[in-house]
mmCIF file with all atom_site columns, C-alpha atoms in Angstrom:
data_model
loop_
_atom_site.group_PDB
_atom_site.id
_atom_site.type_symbol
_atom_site.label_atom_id
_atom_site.label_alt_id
_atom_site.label_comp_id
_atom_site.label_asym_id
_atom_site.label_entity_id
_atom_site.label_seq_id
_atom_site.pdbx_PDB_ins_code
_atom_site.Cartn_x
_atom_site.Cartn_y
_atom_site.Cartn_z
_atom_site.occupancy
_atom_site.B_iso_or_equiv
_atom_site.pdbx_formal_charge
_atom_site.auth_seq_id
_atom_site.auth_comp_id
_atom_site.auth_asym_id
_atom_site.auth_atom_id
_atom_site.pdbx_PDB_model_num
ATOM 1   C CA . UNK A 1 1   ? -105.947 5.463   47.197  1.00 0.00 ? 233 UNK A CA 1
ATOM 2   C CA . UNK A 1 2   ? -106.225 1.880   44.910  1.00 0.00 ? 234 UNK A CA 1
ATOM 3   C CA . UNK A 1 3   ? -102.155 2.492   44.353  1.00 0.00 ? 235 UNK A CA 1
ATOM 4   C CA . UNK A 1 4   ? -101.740 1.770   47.985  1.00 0.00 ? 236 UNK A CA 1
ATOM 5   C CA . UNK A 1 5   ? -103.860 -1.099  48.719  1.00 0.00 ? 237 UNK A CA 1
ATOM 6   C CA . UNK A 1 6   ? -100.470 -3.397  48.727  1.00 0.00 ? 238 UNK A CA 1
ATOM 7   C CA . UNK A 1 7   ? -98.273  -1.182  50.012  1.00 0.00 ? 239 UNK A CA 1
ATOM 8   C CA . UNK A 1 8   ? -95.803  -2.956  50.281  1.00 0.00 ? 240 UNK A CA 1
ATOM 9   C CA . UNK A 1 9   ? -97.440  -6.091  49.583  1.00 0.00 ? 241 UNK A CA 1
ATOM 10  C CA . UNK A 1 10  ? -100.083 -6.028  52.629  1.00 0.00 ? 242 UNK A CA 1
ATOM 11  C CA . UNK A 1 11  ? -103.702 -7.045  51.639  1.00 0.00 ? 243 UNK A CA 1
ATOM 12  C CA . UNK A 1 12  ? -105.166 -3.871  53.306  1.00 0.00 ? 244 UNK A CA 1
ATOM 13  C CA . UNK A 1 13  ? -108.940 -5.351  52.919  1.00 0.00 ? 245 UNK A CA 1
ATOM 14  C CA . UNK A 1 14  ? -107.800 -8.552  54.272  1.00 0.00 ? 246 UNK A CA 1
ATOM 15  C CA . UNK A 1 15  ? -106.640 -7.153  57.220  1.00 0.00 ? 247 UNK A CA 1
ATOM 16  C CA . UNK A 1 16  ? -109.267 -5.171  57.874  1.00 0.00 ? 248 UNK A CA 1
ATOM 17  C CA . UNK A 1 17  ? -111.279 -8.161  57.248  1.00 0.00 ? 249 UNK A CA 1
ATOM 18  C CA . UNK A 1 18  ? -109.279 -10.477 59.763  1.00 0.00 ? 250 UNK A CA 1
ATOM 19  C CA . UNK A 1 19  ? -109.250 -7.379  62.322  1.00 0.00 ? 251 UNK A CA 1
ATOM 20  C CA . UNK A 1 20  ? -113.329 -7.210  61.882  1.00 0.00 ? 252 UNK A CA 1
ATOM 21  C CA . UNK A 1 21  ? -113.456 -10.641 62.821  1.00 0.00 ? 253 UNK A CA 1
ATOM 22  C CA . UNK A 1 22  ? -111.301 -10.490 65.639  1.00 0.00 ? 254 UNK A CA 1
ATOM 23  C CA . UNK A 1 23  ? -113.604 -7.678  67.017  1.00 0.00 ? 255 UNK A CA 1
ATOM 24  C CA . UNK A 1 24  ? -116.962 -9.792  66.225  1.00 0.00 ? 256 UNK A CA 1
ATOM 25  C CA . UNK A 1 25  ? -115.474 -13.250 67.972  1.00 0.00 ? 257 UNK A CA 1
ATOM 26  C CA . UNK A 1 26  ? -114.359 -10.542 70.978  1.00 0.00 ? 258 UNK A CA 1
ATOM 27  C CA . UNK A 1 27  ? -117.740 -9.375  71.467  1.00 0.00 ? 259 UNK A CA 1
ATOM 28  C CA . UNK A 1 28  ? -119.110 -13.055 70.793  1.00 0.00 ? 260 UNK A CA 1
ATOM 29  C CA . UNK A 1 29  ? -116.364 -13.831 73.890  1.00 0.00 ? 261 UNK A CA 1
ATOM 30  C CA . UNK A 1 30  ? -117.805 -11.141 75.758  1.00 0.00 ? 262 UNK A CA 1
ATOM 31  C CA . UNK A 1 31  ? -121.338 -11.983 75.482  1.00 0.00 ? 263 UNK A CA 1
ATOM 32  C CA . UNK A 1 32  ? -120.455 -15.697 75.903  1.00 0.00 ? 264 UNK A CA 1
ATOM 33  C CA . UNK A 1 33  ? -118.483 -15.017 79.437  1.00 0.00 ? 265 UNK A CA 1
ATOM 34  C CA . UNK A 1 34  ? -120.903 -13.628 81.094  1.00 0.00 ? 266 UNK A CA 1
ATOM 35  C CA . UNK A 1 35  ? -123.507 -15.735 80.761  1.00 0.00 ? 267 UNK A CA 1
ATOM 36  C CA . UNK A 1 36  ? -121.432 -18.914 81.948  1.00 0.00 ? 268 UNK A CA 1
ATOM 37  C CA . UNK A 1 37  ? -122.187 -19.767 85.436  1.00 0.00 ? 269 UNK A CA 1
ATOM 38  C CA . UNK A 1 38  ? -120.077 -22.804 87.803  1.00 0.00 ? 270 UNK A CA 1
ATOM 39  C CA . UNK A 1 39  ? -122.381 -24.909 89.620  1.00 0.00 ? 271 UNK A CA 1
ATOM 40  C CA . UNK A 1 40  ? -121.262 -27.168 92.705  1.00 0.00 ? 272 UNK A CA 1
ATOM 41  C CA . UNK A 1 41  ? -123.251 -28.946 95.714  1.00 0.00 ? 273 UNK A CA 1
ATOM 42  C CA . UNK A 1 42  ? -121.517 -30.758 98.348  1.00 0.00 ? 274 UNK A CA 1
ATOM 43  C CA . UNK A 1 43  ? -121.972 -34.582 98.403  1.00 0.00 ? 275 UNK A CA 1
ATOM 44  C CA . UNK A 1 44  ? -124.810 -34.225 101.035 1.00 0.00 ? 276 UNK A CA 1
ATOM 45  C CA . UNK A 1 45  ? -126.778 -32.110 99.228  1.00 0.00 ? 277 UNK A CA 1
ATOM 46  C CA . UNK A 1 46  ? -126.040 -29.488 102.018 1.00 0.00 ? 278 UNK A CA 1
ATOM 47  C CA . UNK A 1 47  ? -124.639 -26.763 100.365 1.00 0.00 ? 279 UNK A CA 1
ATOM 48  C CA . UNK A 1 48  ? -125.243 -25.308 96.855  1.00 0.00 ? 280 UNK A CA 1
ATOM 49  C CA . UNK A 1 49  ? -123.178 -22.820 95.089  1.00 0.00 ? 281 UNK A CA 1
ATOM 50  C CA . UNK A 1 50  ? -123.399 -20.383 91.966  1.00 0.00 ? 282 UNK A CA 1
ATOM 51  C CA . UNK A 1 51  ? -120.139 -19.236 90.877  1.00 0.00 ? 283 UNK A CA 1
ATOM 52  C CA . UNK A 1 52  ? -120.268 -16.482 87.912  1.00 0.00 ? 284 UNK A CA 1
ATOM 53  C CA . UNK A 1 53  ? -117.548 -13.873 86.723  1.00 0.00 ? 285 UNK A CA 1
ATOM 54  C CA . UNK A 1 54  ? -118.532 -11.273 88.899  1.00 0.00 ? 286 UNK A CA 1
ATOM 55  C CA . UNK A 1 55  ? -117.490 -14.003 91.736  1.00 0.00 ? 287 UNK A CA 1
ATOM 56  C CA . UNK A 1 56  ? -120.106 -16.000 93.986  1.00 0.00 ? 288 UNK A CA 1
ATOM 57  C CA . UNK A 1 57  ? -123.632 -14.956 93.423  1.00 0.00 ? 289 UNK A CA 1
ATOM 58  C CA . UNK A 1 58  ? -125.372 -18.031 95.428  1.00 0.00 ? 290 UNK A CA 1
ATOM 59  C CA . UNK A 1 59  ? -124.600 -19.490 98.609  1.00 0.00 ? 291 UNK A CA 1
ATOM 60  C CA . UNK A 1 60  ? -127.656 -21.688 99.475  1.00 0.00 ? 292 UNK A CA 1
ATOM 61  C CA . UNK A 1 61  ? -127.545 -24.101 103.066 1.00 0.00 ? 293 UNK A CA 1
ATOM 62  C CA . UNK A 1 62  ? -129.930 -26.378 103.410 1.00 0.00 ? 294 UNK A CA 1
ATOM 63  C CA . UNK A 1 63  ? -131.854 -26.595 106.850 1.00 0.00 ? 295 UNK A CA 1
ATOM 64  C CA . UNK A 1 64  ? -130.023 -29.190 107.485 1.00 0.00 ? 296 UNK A CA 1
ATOM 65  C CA . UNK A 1 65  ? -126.754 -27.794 107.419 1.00 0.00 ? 297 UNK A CA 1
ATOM 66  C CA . UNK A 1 66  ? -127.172 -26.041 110.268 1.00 0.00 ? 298 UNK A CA 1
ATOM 67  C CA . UNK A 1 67  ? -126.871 -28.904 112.340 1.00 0.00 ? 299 UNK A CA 1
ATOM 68  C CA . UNK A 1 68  ? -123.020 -29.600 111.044 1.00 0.00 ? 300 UNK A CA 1
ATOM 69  C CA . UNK A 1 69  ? -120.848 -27.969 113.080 1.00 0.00 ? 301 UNK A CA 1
ATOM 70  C CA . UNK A 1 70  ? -119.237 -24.484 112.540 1.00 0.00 ? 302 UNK A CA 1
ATOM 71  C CA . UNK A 1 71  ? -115.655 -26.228 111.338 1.00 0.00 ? 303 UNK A CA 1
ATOM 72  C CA . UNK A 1 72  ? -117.728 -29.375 109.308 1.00 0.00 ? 304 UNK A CA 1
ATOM 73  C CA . UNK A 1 73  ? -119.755 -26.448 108.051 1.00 0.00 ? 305 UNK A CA 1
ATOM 74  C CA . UNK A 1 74  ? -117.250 -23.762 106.806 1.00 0.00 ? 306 UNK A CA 1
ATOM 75  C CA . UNK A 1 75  ? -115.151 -26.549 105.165 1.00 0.00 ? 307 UNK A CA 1
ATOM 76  C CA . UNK A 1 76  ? -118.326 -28.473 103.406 1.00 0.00 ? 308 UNK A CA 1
ATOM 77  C CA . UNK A 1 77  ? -118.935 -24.276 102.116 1.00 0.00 ? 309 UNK A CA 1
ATOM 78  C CA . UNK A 1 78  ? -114.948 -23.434 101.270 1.00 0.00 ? 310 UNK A CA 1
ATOM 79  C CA . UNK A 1 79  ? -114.881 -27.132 99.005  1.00 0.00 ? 311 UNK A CA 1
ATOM 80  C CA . UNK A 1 80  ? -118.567 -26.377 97.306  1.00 0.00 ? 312 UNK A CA 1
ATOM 81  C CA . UNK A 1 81  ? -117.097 -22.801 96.313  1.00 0.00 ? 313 UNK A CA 1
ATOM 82  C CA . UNK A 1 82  ? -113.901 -24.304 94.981  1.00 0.00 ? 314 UNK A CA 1
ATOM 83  C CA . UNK A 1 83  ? -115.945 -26.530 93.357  1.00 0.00 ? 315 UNK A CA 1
ATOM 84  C CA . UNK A 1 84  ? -117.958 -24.467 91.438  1.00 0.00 ? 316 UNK A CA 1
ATOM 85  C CA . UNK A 1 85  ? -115.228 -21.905 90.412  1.00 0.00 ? 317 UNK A CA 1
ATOM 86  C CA . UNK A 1 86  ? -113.752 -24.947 89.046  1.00 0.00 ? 318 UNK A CA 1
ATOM 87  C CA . UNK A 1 87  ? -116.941 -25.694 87.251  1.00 0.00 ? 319 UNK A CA 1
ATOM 88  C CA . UNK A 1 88  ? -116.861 -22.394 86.055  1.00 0.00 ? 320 UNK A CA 1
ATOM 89  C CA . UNK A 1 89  ? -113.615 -22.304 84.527  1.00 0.00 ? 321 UNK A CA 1
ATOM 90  C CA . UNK A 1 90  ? -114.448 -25.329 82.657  1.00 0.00 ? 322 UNK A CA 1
ATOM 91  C CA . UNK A 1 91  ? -116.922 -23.778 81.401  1.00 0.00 ? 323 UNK A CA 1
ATOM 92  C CA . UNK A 1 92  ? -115.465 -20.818 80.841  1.00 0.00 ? 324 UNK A CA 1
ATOM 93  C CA . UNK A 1 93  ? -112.888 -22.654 78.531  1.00 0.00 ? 325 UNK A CA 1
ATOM 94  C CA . UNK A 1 94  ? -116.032 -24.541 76.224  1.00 0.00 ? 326 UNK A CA 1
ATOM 95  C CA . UNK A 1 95  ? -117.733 -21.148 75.847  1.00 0.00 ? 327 UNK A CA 1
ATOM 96  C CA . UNK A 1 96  ? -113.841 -19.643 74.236  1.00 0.00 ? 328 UNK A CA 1
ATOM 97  C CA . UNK A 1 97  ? -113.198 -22.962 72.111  1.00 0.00 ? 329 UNK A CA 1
ATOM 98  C CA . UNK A 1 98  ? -116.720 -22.423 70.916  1.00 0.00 ? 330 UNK A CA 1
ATOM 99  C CA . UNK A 1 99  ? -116.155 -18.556 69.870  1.00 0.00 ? 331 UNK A CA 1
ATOM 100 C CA . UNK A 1 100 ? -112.053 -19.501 69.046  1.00 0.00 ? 332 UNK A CA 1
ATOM 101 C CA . UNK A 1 101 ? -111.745 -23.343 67.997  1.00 0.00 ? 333 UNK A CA 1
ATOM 102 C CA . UNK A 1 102 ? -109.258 -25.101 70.024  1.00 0.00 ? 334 UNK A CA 1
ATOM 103 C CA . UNK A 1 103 ? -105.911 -23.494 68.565  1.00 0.00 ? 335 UNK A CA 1
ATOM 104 C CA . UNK A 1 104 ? -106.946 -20.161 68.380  1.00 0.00 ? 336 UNK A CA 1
ATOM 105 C CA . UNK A 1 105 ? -108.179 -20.044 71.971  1.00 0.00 ? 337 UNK A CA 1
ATOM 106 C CA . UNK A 1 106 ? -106.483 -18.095 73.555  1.00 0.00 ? 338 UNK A CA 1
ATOM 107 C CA . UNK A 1 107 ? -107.241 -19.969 77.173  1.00 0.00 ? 339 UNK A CA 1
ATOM 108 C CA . UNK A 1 108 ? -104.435 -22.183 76.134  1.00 0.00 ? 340 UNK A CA 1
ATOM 109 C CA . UNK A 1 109 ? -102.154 -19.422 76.087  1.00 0.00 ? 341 UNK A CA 1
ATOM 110 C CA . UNK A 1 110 ? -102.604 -18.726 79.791  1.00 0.00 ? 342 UNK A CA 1
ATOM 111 C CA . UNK A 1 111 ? -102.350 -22.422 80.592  1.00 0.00 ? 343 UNK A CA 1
ATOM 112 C CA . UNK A 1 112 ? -98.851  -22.334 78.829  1.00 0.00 ? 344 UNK A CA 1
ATOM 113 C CA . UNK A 1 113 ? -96.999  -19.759 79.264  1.00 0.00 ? 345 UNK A CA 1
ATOM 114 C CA . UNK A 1 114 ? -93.905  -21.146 77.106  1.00 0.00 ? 346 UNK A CA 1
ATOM 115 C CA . UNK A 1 115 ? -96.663  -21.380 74.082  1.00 0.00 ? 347 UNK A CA 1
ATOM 116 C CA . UNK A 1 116 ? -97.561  -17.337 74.652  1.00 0.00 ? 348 UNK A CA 1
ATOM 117 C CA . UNK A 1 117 ? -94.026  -16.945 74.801  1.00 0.00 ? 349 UNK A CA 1
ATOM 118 C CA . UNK A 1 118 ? -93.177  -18.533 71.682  1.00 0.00 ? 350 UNK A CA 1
ATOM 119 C CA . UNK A 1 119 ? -96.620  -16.400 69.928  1.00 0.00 ? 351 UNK A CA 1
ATOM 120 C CA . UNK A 1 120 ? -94.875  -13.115 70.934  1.00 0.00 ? 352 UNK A CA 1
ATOM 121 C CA . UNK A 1 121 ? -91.470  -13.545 69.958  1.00 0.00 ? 353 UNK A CA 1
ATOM 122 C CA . UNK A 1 122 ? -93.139  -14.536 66.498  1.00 0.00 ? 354 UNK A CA 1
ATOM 123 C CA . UNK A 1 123 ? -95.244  -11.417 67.033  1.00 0.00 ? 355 UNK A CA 1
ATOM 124 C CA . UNK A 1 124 ? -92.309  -9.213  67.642  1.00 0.00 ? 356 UNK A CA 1
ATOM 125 C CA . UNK A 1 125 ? -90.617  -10.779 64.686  1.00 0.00 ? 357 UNK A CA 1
ATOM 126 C CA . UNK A 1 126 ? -93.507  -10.616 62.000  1.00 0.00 ? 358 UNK A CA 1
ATOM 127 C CA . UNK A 1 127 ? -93.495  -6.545  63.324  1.00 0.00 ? 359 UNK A CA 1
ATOM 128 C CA . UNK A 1 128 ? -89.593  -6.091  62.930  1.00 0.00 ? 360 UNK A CA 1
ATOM 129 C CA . UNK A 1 129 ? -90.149  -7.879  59.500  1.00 0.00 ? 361 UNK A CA 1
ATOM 130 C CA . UNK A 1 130 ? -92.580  -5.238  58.673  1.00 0.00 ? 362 UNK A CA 1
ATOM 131 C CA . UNK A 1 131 ? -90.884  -2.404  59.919  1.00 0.00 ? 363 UNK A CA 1
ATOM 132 C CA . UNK A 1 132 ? -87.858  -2.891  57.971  1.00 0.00 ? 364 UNK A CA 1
ATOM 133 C CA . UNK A 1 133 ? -89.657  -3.237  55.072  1.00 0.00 ? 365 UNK A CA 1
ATOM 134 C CA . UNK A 1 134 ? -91.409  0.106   55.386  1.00 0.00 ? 366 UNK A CA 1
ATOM 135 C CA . UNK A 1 135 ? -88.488  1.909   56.452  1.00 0.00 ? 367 UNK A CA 1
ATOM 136 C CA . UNK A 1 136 ? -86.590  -0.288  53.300  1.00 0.00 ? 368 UNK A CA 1
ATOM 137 C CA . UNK A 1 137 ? -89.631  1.241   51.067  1.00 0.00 ? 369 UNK A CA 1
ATOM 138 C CA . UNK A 1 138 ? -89.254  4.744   52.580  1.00 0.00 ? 370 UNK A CA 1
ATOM 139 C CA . UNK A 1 139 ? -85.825  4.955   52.435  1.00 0.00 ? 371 UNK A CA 1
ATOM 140 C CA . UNK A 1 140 ? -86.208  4.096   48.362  1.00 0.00 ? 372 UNK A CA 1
ATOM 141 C CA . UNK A 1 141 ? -88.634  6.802   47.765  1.00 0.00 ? 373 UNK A CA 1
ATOM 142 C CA . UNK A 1 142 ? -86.757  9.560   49.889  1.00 0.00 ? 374 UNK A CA 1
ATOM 143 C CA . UNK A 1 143 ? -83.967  8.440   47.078  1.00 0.00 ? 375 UNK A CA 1
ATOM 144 C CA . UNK A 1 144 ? -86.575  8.921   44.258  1.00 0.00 ? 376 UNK A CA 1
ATOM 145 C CA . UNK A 1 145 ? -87.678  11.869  45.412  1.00 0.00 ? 377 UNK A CA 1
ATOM 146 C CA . UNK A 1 146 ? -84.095  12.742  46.257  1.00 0.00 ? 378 UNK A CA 1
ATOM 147 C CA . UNK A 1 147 ? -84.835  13.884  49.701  1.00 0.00 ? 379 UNK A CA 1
#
């Protein structure tokens, strides 16, 4: 098996290394996510919001509240939402440059979509790259072996 470990000329422990830490900063991700949670309360202290990935888990009105009127009220409750989903997607995006670092992140990639772009045509290029050279290294053994 030690013949093949740079077949041809891949680091097969370093890959397996850089895919094991892919999967640990995934789970890290994982476990980060869904513990963040977006805050918001209107400027009146009416309304108070909890905003989590599973979508709004508290909606909280004051006593007071009640005295707005329906319109005053379901627009002081539509802003504190939007509010706290933007809280939480701020904090969403700390919790990945914490697992990722700030260029690995790969929040930035949805943010700019030219930028993903650009990471899988290199992606598609680093695999035709590879693939010729495999079918360039089995083509030379088929010749050896005079297949």
């Amino acid at each position: 098996m030690d013949e093949y470990q740079n077949f041809p000329g891949i680091d097969v422990d370093r890959l397996l290394k850089i895919a094991e830490q892919q999967v640990a900063q995934a789970e890290e991700a994982q476990k980060a996510l869904s513990a963040v949670v977006g805050r918001a309360s209107d400027a009146d202290n009416l309304v108070h919001v909890e905003f989590g990935g599973q979508g709004l888990r508290e909606l909280e009105l004051r006593p007071k509240a009640m005295r707005l009127g329906s319109e005053e009220l379901a627009e002081k409750i539509k802003a504190t939402i939007q509010a706290a989903v933007a809280d939480h997607q701020a904090r969403v995006e700390e919790a990945m440059v914490e697992v990722y670092g700030e260029e690995d992140n790969p929040m930035r990639l949805v943010k700019d979509p030219d930028a993903a772009l650009d990471r899988l045509r290199s992606a598609e290029a680093a695999y035709n790259r590879t693939f010729d050279s495999v079918m360039g290294e089995l083509t030379a053994i088929s010749r050896r072996l005079d297949l």
